[in-house]
PDB file of C-alpha atoms in Angstrom:
ATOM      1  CA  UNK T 170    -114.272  78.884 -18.006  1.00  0.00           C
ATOM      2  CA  UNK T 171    -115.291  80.113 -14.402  1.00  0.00           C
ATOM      3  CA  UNK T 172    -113.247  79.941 -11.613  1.00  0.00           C
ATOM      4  CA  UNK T 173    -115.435  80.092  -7.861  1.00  0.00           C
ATOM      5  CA  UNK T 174    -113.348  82.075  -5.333  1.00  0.00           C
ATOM      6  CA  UNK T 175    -114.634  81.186  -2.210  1.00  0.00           C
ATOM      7  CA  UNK T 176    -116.426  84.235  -0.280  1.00  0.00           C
ATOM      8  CA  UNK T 177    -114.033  85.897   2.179  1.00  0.00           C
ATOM      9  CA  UNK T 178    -116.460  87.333   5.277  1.00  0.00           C
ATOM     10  CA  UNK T 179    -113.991  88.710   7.285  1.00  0.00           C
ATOM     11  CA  UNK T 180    -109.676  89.776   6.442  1.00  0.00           C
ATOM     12  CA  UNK T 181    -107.625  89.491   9.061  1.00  0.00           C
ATOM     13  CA  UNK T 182    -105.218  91.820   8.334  1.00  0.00           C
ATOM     14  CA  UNK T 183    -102.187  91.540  11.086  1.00  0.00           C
ATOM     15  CA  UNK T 184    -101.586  95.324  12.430  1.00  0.00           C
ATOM     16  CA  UNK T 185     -98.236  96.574  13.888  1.00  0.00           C
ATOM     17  CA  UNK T 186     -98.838  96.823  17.042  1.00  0.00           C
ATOM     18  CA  UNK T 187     -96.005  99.041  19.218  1.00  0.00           C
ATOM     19  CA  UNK T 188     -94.154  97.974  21.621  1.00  0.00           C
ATOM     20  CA  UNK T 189     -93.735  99.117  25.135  1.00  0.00           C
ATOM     21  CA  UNK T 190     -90.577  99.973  27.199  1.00  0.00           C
ATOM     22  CA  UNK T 191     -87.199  97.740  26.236  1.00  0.00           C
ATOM     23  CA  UNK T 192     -86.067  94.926  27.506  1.00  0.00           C
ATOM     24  CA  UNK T 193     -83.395  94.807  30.200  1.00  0.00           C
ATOM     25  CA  UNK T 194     -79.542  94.162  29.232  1.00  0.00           C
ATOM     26  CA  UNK T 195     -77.316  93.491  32.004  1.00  0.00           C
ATOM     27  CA  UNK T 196     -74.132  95.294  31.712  1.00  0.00           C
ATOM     28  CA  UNK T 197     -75.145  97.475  29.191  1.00  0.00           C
ATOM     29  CA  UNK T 198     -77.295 100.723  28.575  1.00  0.00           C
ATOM     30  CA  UNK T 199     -79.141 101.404  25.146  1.00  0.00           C
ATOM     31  CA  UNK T 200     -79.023 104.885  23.141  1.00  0.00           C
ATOM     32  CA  UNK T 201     -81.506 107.771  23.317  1.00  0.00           C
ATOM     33  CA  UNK T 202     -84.186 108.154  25.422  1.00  0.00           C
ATOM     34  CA  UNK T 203     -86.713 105.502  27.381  1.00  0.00           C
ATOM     35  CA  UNK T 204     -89.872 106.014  26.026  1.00  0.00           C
ATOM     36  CA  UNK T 205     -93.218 104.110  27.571  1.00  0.00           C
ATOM     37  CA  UNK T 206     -93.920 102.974  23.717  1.00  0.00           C
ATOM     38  CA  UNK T 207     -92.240 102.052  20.682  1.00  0.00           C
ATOM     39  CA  UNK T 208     -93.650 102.613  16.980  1.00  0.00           C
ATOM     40  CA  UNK T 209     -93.225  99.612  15.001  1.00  0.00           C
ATOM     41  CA  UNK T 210     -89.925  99.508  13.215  1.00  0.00           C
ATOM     42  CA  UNK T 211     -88.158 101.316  15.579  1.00  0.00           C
ATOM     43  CA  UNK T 212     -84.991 100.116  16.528  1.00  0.00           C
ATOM     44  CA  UNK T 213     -83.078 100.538  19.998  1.00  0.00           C
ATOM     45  CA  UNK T 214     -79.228  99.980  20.655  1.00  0.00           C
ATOM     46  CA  UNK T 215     -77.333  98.656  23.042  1.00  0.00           C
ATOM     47  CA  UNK T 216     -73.966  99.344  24.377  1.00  0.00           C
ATOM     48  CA  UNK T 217     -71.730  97.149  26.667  1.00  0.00           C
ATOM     49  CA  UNK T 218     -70.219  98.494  29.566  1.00  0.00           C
ATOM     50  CA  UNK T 219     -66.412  98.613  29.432  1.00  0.00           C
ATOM     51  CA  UNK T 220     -64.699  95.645  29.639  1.00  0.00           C
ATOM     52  CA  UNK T 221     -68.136  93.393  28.169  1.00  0.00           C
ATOM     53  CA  UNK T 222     -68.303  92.150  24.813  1.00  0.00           C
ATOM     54  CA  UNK T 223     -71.720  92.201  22.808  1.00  0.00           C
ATOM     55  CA  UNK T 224     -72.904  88.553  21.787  1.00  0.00           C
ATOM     56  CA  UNK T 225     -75.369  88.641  18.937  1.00  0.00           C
ATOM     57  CA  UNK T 226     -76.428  91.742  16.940  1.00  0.00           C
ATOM     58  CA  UNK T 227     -76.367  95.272  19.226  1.00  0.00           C
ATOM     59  CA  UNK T 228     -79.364  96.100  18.026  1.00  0.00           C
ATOM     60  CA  UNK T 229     -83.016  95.196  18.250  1.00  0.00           C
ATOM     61  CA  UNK T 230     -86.714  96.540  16.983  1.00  0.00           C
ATOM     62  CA  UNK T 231     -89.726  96.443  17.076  1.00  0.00           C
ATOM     63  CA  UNK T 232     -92.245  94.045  15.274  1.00  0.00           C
ATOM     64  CA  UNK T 233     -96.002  93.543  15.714  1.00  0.00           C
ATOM     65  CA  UNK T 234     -95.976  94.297  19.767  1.00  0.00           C
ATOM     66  CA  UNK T 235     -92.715  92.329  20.105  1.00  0.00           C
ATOM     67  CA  UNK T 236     -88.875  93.385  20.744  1.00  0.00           C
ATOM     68  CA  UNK T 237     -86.545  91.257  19.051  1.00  0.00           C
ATOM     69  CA  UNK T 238     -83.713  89.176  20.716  1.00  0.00           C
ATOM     70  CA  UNK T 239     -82.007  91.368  22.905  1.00  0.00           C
ATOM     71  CA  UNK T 240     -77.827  90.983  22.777  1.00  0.00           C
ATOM     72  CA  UNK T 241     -75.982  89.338  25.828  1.00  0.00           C
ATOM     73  CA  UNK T 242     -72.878  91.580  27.628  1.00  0.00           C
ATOM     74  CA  UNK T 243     -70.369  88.991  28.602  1.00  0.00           C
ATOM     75  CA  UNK T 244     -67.295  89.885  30.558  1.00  0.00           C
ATOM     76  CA  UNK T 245     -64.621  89.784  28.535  1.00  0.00           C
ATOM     77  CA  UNK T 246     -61.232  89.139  29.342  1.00  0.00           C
ATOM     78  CA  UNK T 247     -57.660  91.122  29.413  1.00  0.00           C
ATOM     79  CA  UNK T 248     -54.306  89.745  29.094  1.00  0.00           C
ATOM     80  CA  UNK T 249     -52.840  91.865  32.330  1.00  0.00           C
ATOM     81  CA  UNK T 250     -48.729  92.644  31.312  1.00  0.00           C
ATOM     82  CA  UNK T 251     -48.332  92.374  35.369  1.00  0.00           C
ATOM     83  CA  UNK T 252     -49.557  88.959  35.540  1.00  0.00           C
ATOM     84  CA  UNK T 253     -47.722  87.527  32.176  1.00  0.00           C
ATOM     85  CA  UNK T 254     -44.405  88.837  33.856  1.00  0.00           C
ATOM     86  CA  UNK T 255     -45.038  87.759  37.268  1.00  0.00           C
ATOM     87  CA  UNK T 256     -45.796  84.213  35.497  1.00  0.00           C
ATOM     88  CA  UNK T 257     -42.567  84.639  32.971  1.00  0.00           C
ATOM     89  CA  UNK T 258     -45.034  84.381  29.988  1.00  0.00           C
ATOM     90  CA  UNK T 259     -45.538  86.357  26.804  1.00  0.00           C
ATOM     91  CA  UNK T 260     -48.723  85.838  24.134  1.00  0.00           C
ATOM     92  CA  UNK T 261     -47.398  82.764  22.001  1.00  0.00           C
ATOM     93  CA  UNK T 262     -48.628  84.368  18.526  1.00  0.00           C
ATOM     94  CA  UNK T 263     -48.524  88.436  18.950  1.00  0.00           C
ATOM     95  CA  UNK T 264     -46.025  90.766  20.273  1.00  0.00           C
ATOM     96  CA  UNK T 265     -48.589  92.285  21.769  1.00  0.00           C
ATOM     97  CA  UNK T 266     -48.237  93.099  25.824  1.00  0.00           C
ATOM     98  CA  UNK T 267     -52.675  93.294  25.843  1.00  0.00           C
ATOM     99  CA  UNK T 268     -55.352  91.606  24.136  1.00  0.00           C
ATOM    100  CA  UNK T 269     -59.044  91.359  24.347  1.00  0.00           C
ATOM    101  CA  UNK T 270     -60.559  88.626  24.130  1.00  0.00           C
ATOM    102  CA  UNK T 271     -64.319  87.585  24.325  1.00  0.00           C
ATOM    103  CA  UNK T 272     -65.764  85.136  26.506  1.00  0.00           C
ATOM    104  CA  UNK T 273     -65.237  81.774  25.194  1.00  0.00           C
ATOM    105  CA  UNK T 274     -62.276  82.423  22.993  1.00  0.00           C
ATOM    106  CA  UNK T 275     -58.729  80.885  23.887  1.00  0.00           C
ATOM    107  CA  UNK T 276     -55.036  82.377  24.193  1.00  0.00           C
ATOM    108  CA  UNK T 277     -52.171  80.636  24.174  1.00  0.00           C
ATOM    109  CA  UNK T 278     -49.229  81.883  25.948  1.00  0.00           C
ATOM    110  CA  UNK T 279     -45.320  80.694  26.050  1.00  0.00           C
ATOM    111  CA  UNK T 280     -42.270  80.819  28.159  1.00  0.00           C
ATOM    112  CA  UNK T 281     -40.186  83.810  28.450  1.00  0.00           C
ATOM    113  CA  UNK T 282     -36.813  83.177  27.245  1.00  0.00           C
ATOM    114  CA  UNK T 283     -34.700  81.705  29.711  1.00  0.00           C
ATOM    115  CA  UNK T 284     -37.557  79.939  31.188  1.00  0.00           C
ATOM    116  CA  UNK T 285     -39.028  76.572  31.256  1.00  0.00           C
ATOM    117  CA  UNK T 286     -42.811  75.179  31.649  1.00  0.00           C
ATOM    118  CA  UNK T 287     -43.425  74.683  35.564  1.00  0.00           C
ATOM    119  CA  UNK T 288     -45.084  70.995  35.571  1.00  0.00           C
ATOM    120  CA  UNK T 289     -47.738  72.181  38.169  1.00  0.00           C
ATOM    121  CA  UNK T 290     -48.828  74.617  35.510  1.00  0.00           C
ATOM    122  CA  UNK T 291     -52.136  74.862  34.235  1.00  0.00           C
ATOM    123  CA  UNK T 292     -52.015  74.466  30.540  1.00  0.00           C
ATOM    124  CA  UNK T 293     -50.636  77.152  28.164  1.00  0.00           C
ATOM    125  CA  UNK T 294     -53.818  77.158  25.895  1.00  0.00           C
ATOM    126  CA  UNK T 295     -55.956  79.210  27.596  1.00  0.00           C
ATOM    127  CA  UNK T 296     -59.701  80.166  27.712  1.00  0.00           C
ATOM    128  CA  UNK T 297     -61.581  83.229  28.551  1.00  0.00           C
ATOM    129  CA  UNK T 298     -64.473  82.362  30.943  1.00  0.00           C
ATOM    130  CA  UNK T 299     -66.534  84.988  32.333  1.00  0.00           C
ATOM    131  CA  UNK T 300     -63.639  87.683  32.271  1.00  0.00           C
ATOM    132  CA  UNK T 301     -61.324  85.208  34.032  1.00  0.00           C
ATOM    133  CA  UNK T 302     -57.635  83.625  32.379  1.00  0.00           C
ATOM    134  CA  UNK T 303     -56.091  81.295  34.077  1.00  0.00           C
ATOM    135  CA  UNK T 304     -52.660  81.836  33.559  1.00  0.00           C
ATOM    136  CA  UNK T 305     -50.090  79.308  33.134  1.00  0.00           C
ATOM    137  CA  UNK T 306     -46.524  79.559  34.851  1.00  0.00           C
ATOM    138  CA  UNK T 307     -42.815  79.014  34.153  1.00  0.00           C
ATOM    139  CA  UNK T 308     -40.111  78.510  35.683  1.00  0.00           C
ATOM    140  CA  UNK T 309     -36.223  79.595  35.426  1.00  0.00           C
ATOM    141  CA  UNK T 310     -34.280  77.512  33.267  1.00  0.00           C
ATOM    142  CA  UNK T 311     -33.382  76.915  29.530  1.00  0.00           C
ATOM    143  CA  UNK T 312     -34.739  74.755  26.805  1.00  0.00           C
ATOM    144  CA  UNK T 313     -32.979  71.660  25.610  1.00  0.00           C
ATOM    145  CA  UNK T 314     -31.623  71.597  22.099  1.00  0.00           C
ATOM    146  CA  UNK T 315     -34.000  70.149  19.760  1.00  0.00           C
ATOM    147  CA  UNK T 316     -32.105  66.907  18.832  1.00  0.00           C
ATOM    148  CA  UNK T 317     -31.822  67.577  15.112  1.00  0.00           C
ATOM    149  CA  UNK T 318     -29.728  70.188  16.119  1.00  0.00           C
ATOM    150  CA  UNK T 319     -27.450  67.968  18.437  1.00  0.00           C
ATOM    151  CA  UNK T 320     -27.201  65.324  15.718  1.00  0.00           C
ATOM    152  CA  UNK T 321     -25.998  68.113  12.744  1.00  0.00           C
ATOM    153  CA  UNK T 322     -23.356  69.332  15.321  1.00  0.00           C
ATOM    154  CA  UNK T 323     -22.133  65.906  15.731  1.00  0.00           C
ATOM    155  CA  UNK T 324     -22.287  65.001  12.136  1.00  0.00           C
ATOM    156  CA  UNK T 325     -20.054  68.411  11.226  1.00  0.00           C
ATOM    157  CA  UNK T 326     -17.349  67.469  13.341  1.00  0.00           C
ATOM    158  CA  UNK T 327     -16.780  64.309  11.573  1.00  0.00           C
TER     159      UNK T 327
END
């Protein structure tokens, strides 16, 4: 049995092609040197400025003439010690007086002890937009008793 292959008059064979200069990343600055042109499979990386957070992979290379994606440097945010005392908060879920966050994640803060939520407060879940917190306030006071407390009391006395 004979099989035909049909007659092939011209391959096109898809060359790598190099790339020119990278692409811009605001907030950031990439390692090594600039070069005019980029061999394919060479790979560049970037590195936020302080206080941005990379989105997507640091890296990028170069494929048939073309860079890759290039990563986004978002502000990130910083839970400022000055501003959770000056608002009588504290992190609701770390004893920790700092914390990073990226842009788009959330915090959640609480009262200091011997203070209450202030009604006009913005809420205490908070999220990081564009290297800005909103931070929530309280005000002097105390906490009730939870009422399962109250009753127990009032039950042992009996």
């Amino acid at each position: 049995m004979c099989i035909a292959l049909p007659k092939v008059s011209s391959l096109h064979i898809f060359s790598e092609r190099p790339c020119g200069s990278i692409p811009a990343v605001a907030n950031a600055a990439f390692e090594g040197r600039s070069k005019e042109k980029y061999e394919p499979g060479e790979t560049v990386r970037y590195q936020c400025h302080e206080g941005f957070q990379v989105t997507g992979p640091p890296e990028i290379f170069c494929r048939r003439g073309n860079w890759s994606t290039p990563p986004i440097c978002e502000a990130a945010c910083t839970t400022s010690e000055e501003d959770m005392d000056r608002n009588n908060i504290e992190l609701k879920w770390s004893g920790e007086r700092k914390l990073y966050l990226k842009s788009g994640d959330f915090v959640e803060f609480d009262c200091k002890i011997g203070y209450v939520q202030d009604p006009a407060s913005s809420p205490f879940r908070v999220q990081c937009m564009d290297g800005t917190l909103e931070y929530p306030r309280c005000k002097p006071g105390s906490k009730s008793p939870p009422l399962c407390h109250c009753l127990a009391a009032a039950l042992v006395h009996f």
